[in-house]
PDB file of C-alpha atoms in Angstrom:
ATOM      1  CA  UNK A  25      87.090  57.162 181.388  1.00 91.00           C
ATOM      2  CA  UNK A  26      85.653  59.385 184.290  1.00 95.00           C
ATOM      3  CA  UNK A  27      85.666  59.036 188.195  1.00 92.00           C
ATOM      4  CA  UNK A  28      82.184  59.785 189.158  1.00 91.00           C
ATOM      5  CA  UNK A  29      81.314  63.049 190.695  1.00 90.00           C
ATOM      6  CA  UNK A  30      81.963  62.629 194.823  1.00 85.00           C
ATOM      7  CA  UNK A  31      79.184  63.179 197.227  1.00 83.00           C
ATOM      8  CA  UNK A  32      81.645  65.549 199.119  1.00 81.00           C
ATOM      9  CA  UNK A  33      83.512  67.151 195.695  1.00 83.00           C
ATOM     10  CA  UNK A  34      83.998  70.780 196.616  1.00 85.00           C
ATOM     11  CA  UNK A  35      82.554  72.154 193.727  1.00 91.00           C
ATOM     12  CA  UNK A  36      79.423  74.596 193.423  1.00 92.00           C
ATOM     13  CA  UNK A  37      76.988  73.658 190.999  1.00 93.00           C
ATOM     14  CA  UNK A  38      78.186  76.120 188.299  1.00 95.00           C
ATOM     15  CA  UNK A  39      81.777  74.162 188.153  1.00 94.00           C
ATOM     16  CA  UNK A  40      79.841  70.275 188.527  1.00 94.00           C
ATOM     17  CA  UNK A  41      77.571  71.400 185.586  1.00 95.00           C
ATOM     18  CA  UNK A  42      80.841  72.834 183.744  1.00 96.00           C
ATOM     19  CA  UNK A  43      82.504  69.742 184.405  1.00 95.00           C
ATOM     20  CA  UNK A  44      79.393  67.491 183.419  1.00 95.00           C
ATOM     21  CA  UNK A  45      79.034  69.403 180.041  1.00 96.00           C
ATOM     22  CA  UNK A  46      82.618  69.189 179.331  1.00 96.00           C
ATOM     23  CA  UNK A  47      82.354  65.144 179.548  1.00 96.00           C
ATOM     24  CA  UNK A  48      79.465  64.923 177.477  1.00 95.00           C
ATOM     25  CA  UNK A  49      80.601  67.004 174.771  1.00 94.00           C
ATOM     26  CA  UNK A  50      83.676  64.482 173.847  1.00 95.00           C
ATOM     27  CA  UNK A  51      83.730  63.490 170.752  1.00 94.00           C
ATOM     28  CA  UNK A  52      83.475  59.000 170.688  1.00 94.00           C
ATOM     29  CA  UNK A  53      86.567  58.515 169.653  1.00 94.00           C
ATOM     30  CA  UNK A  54      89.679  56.497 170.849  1.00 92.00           C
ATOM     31  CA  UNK A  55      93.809  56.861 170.240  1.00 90.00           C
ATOM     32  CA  UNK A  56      95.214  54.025 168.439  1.00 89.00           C
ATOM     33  CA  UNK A  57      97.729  53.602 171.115  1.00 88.00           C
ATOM     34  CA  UNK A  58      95.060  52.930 173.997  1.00 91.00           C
ATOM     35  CA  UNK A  59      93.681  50.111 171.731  1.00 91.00           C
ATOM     36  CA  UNK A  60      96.894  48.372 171.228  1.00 88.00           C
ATOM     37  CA  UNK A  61      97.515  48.401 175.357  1.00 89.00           C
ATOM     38  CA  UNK A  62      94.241  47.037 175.527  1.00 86.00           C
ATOM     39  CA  UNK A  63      94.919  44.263 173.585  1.00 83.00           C
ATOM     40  CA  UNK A  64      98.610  43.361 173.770  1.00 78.00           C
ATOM     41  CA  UNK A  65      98.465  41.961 170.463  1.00 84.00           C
ATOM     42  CA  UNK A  66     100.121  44.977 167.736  1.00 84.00           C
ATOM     43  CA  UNK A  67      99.960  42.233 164.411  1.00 90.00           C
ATOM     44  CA  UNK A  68      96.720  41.089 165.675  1.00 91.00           C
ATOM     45  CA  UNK A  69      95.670  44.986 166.542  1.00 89.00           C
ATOM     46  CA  UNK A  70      96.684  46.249 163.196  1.00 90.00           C
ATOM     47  CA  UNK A  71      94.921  43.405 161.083  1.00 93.00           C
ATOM     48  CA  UNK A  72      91.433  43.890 162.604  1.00 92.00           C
ATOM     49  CA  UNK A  73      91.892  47.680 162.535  1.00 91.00           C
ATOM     50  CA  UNK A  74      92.732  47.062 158.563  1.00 91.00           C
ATOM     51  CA  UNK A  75      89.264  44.728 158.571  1.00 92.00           C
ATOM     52  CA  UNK A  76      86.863  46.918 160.636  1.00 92.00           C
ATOM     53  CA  UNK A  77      88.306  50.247 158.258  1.00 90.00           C
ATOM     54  CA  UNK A  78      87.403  48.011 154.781  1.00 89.00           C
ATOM     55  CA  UNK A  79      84.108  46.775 155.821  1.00 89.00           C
ATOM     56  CA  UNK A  80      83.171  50.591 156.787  1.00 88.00           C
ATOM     57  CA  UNK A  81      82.234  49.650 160.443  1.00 92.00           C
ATOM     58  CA  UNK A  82      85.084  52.005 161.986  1.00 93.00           C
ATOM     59  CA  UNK A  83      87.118  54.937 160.465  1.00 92.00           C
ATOM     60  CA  UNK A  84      90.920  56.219 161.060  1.00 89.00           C
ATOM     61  CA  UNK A  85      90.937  59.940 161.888  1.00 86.00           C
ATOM     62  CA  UNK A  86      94.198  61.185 160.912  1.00 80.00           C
ATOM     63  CA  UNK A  87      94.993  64.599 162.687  1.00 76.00           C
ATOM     64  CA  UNK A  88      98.081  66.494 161.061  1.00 66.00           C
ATOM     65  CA  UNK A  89     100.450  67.823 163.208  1.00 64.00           C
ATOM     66  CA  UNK A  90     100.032  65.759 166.412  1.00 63.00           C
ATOM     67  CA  UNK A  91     102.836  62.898 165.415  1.00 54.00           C
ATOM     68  CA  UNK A  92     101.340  59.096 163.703  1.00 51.00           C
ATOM     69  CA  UNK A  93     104.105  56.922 165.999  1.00 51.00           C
ATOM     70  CA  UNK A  94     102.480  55.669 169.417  1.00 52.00           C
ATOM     71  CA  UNK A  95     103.517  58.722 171.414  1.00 58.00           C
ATOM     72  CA  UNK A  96     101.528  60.704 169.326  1.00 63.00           C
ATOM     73  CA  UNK A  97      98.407  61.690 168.890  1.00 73.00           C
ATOM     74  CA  UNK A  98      97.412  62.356 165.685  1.00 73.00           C
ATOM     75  CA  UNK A  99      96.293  58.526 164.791  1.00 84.00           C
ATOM     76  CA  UNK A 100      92.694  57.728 166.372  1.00 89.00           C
ATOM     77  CA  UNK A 101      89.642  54.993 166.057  1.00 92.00           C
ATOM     78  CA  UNK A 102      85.905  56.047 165.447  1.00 94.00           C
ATOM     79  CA  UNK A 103      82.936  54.163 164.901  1.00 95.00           C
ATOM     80  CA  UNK A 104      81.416  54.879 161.398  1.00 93.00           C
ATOM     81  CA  UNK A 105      78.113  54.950 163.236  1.00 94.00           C
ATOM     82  CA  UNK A 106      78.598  57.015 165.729  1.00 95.00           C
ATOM     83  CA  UNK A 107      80.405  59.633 163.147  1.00 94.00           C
ATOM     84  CA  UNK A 108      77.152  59.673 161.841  1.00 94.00           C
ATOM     85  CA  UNK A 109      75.242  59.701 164.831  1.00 95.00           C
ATOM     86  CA  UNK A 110      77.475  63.090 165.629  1.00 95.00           C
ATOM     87  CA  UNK A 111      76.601  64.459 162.108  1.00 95.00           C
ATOM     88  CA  UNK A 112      72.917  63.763 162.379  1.00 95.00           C
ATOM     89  CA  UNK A 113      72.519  65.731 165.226  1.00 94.00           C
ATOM     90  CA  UNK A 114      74.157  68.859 164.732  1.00 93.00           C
ATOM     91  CA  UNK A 115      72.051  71.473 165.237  1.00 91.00           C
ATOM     92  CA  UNK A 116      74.150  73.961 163.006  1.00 90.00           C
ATOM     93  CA  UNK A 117      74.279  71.838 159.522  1.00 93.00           C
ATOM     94  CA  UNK A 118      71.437  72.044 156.793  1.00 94.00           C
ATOM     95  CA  UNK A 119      69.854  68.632 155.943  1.00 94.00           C
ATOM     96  CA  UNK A 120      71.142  68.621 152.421  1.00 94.00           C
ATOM     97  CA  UNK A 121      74.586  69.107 153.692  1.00 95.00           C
ATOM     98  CA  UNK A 122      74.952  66.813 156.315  1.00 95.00           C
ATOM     99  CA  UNK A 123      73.895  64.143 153.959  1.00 95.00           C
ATOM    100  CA  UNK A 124      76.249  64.925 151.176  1.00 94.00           C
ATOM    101  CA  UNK A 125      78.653  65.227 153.907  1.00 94.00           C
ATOM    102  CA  UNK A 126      77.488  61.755 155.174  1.00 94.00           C
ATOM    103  CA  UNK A 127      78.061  60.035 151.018  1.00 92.00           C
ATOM    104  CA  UNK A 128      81.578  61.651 151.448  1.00 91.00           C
ATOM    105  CA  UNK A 129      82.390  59.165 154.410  1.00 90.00           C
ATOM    106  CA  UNK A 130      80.503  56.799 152.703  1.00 88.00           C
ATOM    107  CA  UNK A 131      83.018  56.870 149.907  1.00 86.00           C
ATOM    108  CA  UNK A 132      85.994  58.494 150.839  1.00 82.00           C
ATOM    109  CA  UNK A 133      87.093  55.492 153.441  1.00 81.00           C
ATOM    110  CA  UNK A 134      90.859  55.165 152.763  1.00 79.00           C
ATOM    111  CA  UNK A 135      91.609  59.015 153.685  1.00 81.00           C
ATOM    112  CA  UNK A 136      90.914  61.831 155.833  1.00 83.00           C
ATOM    113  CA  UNK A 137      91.488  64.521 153.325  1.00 85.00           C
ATOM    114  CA  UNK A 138      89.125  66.390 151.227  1.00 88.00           C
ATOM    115  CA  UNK A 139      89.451  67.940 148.215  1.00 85.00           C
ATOM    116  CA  UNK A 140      88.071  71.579 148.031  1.00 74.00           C
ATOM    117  CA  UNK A 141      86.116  71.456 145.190  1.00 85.00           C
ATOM    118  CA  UNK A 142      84.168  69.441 146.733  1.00 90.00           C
ATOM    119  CA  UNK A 143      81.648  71.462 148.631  1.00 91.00           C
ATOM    120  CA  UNK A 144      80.859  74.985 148.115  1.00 92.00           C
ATOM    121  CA  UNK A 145      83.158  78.028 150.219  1.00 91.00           C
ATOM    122  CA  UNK A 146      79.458  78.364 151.771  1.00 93.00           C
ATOM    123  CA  UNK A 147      79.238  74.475 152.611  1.00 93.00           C
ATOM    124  CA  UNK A 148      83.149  74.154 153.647  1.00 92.00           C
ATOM    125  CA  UNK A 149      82.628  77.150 155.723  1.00 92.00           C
ATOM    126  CA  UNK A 150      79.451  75.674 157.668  1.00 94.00           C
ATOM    127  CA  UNK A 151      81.210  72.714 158.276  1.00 93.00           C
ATOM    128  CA  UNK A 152      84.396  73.867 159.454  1.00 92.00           C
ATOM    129  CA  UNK A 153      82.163  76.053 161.974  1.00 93.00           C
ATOM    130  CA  UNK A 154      80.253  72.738 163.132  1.00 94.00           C
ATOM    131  CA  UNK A 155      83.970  71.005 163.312  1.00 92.00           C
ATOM    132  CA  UNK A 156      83.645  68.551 160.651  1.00 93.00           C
ATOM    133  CA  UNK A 157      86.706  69.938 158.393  1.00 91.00           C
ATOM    134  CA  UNK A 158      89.226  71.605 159.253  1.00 87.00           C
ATOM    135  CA  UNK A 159      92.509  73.391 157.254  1.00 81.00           C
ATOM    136  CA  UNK A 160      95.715  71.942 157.091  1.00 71.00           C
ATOM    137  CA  UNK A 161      97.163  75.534 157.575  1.00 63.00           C
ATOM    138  CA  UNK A 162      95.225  75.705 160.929  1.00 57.00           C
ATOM    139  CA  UNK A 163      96.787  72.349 162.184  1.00 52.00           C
ATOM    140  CA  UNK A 164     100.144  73.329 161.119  1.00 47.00           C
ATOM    141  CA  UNK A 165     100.306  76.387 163.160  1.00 47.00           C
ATOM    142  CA  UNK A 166      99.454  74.665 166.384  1.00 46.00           C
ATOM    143  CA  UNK A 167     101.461  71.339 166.389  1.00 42.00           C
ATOM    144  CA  UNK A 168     101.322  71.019 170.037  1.00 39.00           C
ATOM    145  CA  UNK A 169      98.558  70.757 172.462  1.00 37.00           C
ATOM    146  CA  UNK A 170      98.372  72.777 175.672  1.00 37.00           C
ATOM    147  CA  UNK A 171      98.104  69.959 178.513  1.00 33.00           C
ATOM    148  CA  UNK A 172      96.730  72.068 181.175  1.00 36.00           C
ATOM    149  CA  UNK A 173      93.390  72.533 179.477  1.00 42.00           C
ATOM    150  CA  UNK A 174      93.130  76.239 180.638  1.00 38.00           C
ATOM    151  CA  UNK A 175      92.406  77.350 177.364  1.00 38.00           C
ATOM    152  CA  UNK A 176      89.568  75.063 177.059  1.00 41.00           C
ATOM    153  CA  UNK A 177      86.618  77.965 178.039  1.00 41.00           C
ATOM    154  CA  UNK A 178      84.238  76.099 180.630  1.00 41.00           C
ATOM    155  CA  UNK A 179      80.662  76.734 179.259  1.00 41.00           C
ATOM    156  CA  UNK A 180      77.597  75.942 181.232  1.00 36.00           C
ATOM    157  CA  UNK A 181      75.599  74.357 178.500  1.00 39.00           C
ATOM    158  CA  UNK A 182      76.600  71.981 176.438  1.00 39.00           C
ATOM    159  CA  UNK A 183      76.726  73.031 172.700  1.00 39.00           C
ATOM    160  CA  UNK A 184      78.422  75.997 174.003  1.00 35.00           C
ATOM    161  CA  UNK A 185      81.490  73.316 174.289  1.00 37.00           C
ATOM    162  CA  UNK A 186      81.381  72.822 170.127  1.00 42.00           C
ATOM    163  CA  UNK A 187      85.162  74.294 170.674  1.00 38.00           C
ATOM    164  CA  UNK A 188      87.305  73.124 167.253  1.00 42.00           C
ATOM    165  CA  UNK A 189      90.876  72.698 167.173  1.00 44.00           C
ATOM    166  CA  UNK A 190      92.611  76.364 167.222  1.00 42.00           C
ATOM    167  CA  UNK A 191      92.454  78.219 163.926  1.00 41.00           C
ATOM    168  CA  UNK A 192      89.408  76.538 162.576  1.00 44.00           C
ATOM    169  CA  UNK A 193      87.661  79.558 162.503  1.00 43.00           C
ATOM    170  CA  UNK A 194      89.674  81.397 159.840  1.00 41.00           C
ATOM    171  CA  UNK A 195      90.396  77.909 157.952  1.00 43.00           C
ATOM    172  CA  UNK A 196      88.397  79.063 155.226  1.00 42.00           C
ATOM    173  CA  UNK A 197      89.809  82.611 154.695  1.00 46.00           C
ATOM    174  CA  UNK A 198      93.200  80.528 155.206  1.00 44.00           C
ATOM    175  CA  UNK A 199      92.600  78.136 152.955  1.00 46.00           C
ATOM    176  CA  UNK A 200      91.870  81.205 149.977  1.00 46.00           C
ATOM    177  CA  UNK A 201      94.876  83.117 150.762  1.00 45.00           C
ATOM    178  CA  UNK A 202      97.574  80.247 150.676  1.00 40.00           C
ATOM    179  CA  UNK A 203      95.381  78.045 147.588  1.00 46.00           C
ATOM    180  CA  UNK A 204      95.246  75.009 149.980  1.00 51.00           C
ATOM    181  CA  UNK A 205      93.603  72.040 147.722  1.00 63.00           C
ATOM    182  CA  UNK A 206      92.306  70.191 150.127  1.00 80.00           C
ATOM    183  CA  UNK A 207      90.845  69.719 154.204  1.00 85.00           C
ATOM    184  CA  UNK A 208      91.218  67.543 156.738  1.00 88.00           C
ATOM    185  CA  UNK A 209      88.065  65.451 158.352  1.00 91.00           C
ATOM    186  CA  UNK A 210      87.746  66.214 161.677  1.00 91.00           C
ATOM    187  CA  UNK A 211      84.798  65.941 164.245  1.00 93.00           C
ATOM    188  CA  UNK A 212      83.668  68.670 166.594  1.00 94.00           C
ATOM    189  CA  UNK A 213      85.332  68.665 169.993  1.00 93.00           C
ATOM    190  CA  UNK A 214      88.412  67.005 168.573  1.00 91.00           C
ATOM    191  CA  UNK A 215      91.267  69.927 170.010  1.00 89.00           C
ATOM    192  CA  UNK A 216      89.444  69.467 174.310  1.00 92.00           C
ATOM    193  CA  UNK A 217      89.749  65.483 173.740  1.00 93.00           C
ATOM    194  CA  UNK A 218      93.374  65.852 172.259  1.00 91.00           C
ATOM    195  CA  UNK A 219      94.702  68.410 175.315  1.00 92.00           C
ATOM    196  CA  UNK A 220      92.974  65.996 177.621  1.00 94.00           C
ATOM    197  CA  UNK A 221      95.124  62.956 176.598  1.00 92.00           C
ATOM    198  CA  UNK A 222      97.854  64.895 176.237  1.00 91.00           C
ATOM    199  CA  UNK A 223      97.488  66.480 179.742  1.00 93.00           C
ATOM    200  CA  UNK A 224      97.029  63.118 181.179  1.00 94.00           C
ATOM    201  CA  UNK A 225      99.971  61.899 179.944  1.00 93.00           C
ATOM    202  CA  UNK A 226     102.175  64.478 180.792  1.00 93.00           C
ATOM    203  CA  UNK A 227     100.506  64.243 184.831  1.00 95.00           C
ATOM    204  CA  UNK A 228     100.948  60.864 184.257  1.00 95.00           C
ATOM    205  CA  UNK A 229     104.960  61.746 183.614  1.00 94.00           C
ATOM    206  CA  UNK A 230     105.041  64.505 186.260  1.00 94.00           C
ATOM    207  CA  UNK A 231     104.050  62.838 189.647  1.00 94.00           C
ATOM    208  CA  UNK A 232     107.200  59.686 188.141  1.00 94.00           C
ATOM    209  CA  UNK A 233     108.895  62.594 188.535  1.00 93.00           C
ATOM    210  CA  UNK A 234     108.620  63.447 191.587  1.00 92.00           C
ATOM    211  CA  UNK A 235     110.155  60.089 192.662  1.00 91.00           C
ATOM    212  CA  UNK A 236     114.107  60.382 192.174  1.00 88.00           C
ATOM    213  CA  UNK A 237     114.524  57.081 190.402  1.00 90.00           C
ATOM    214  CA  UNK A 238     111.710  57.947 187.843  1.00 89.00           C
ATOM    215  CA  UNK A 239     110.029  54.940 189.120  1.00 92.00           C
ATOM    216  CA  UNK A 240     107.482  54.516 192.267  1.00 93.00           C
ATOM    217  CA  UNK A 241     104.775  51.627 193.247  1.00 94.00           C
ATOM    218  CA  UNK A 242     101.790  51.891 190.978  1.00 94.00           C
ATOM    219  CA  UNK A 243      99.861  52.621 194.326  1.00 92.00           C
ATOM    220  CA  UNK A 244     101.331  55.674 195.083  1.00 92.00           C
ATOM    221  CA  UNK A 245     101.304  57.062 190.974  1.00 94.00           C
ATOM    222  CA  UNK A 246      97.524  56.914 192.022  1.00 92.00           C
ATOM    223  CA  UNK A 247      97.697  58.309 195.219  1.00 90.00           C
ATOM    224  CA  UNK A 248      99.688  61.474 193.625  1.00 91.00           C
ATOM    225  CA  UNK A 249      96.802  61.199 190.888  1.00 94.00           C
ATOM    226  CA  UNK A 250      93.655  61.693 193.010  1.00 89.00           C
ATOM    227  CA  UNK A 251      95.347  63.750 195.475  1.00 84.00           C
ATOM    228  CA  UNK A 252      95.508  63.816 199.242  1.00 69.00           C
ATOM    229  CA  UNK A 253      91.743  63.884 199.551  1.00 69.00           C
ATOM    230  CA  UNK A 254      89.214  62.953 202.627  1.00 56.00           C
ATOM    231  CA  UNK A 255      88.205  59.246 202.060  1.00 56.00           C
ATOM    232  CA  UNK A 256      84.825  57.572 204.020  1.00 55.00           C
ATOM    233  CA  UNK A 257      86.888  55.242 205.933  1.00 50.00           C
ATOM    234  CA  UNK A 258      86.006  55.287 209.712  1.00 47.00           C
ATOM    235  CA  UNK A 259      89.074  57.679 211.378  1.00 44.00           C
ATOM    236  CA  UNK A 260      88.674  60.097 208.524  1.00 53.00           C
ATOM    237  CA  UNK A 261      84.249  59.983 209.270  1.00 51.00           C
ATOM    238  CA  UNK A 262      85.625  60.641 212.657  1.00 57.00           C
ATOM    239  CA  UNK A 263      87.620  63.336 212.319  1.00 53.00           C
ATOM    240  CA  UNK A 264      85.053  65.212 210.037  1.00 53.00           C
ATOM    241  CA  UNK A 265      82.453  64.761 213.228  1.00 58.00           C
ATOM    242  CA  UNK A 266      85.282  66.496 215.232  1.00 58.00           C
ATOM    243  CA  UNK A 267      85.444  69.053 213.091  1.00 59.00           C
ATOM    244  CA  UNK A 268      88.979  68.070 212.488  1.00 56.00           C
ATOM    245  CA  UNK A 269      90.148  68.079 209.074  1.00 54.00           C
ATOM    246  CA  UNK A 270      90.476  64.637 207.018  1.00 52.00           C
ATOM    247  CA  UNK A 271      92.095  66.184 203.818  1.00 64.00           C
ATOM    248  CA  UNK A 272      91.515  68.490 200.958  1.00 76.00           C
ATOM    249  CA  UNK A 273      87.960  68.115 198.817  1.00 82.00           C
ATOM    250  CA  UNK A 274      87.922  66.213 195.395  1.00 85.00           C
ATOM    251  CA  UNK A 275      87.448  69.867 193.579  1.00 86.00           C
ATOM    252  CA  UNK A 276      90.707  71.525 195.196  1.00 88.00           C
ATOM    253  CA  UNK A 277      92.598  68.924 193.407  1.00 90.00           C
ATOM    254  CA  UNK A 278      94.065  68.921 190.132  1.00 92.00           C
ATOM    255  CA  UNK A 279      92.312  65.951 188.788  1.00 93.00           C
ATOM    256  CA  UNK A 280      89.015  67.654 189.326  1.00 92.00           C
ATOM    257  CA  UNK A 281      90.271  71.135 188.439  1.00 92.00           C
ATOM    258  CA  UNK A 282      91.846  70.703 185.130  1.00 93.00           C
ATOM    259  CA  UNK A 283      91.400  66.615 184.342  1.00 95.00           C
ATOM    260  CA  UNK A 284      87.263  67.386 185.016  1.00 95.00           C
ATOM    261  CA  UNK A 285      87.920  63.824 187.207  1.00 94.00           C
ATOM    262  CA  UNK A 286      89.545  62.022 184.594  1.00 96.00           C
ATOM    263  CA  UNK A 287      90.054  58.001 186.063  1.00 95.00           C
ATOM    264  CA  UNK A 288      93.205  56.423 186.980  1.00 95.00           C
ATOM    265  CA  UNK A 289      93.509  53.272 185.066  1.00 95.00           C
ATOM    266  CA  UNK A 290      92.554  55.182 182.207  1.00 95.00           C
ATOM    267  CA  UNK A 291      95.306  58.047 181.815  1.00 95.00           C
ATOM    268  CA  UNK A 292      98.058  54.875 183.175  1.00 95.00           C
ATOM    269  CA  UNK A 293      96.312  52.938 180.217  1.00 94.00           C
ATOM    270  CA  UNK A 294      97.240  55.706 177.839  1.00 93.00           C
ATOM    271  CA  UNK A 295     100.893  56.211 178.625  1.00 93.00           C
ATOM    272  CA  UNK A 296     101.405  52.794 178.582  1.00 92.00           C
ATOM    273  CA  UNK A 297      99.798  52.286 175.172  1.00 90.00           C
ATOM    274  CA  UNK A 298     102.087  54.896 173.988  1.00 88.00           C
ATOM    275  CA  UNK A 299     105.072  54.054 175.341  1.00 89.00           C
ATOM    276  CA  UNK A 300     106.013  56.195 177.102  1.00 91.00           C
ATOM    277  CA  UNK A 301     105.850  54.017 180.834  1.00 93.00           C
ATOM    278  CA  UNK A 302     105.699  50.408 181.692  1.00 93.00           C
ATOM    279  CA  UNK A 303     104.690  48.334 184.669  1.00 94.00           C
ATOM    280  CA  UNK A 304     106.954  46.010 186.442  1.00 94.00           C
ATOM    281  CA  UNK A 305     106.865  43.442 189.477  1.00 92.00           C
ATOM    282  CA  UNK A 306     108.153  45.776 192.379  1.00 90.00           C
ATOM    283  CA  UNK A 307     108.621  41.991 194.141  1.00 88.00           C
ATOM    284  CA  UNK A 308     107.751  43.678 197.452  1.00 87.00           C
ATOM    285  CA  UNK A 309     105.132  46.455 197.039  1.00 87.00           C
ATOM    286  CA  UNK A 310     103.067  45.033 194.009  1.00 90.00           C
ATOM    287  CA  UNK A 311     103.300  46.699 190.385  1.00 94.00           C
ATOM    288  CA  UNK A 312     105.337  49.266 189.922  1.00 94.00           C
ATOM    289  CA  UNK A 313     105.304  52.058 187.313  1.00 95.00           C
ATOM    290  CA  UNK A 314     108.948  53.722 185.747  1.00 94.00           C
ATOM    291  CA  UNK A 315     109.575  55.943 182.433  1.00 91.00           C
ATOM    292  CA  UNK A 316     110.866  54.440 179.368  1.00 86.00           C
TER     293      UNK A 316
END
């Protein structure tokens, strides 16, 4: 999913740290529409999605307000396990809660919501703070995502980066005042994965732009991705041991400075999965890359 860091990146060690953190606080979890690119097989997709869901091995996280067709974003693939992997190790959950949290994915399998009486205001409240609920009202007052992540706040240690989607915060409160029945299962970290796909996409749709037909070689899509930075092949080594310069660090460029190095092949794999590009035989050049 991630380039790894460069030898030469341009960053202090404040902003690699930042950037480190920020990777390893991502929530496991994968968009629907990257599976189904993946595969090339929707019927075939859909059917083992349907299996893996009944026999408990991998739930659907359904996030309101982000869209459920394959340009959205609100339709994504976890692993049961490593839901409960996440829960177990939350540091700001009580035992007792995180297992009768834990017998509520257990059973409730068919849904993400959750109805209020459930838990306690004291329990719903702990784990909407932890980001394993969140309010309906919350989601519906943010039904887009910012794509260039410079809300996200860069923290230097990782469970600093526990950021939830916006509004989660006041969900409970929220959820008083307006009588909401029910939450929404979420999983912390959920709002920095969903602006990074959606950034990625939308950079993904920017540099097509820049080409007047809305279509380019799929060669230079990634040479607009990773920027015009210095390379290790011999005339660029040479030029550095001139003193000359051999083009801009990793860190100056936008892939590093608001994608945290984000790969390639995976943002192209997400806008194809959800539809929003396709690849084609240039004839001449190799694959080529237009909008839909």
């Amino acid at each position: 999913m991630f380039s790894d860091l460069p030898q030469r990146a341009g960053m202090n060690s404040t902003r690699i740290a930042e950037v480190l953190n920020f990777r390893r606080a991502l929530p496991p979890i994968v968009s629907v529409a990257h599976v189904h690119m993946l595969m090339n097989a929707p019927t075939k997709v859909e059917r083992e999605i349907v299996d893996l869901v009944d026999s408990a091995r991998v739930r659907k996280l359904f996030i309101p307000g982000r869209g459920f067709d394959s340009a959205g974003l609100g339709d994504c693939l976890i692993l049961v396990q490593d839901w409960e992997d996440t829960v177990r190790s939350s540091s700001s959950v009580k035992d007792d809660l995180k297992e009768k949290f834990l017998e509520l994915l257990r059973k409730n399998t068919k849904t993400s919501a959750v109805a209020a009486g459930i838990f306690t205001p004291e329990e719903t409240s702990s784990l909407v703070r932890a980001g394993f609920l969140v309010s309906p009202s919350s989601l519906a007052k943010h039904p887009s995502f910012d794509t260039s992540l410079t809300s996200i706040p860069a923290s230097r240690r990782s469970h600093a980066l526990n950021i939830v989607l916006p509004g989660q915060e006041i969900a409970v409160s929220d959820q008083r005042k307006s009588g909401i029945s029910s939450m929404f299962l979420s999983i912390p970290n959920l709002g920095p994965y969903l602006r990074l796909v959606g950034a990625a996409r939308t950079q993904i749709m920017t540099l097509l732009k820049k080409s007047r037909s809305g279509e380019a070689p799929l060669t230079l899509i990634r040479d607009r991705w990773d920027g015009a930075v210095e390379s290790e092949v011999y005339y660029n080594v040479s030029k550095r041991a001139r003193g000359e310069s051999a083009g801009v660090l990793p860190g100056k460029t936008k892939k590093w400075k608001e994608l945290y190095g984000l790969n390639f092949r995976w943002a192209l794999e997400e806008a194809l999965g959800s539809g929003l590009i396709e690849l084609f035989d240039t004839g001449s050049v190799g694959p080529g890359v237009r909008r839909v």
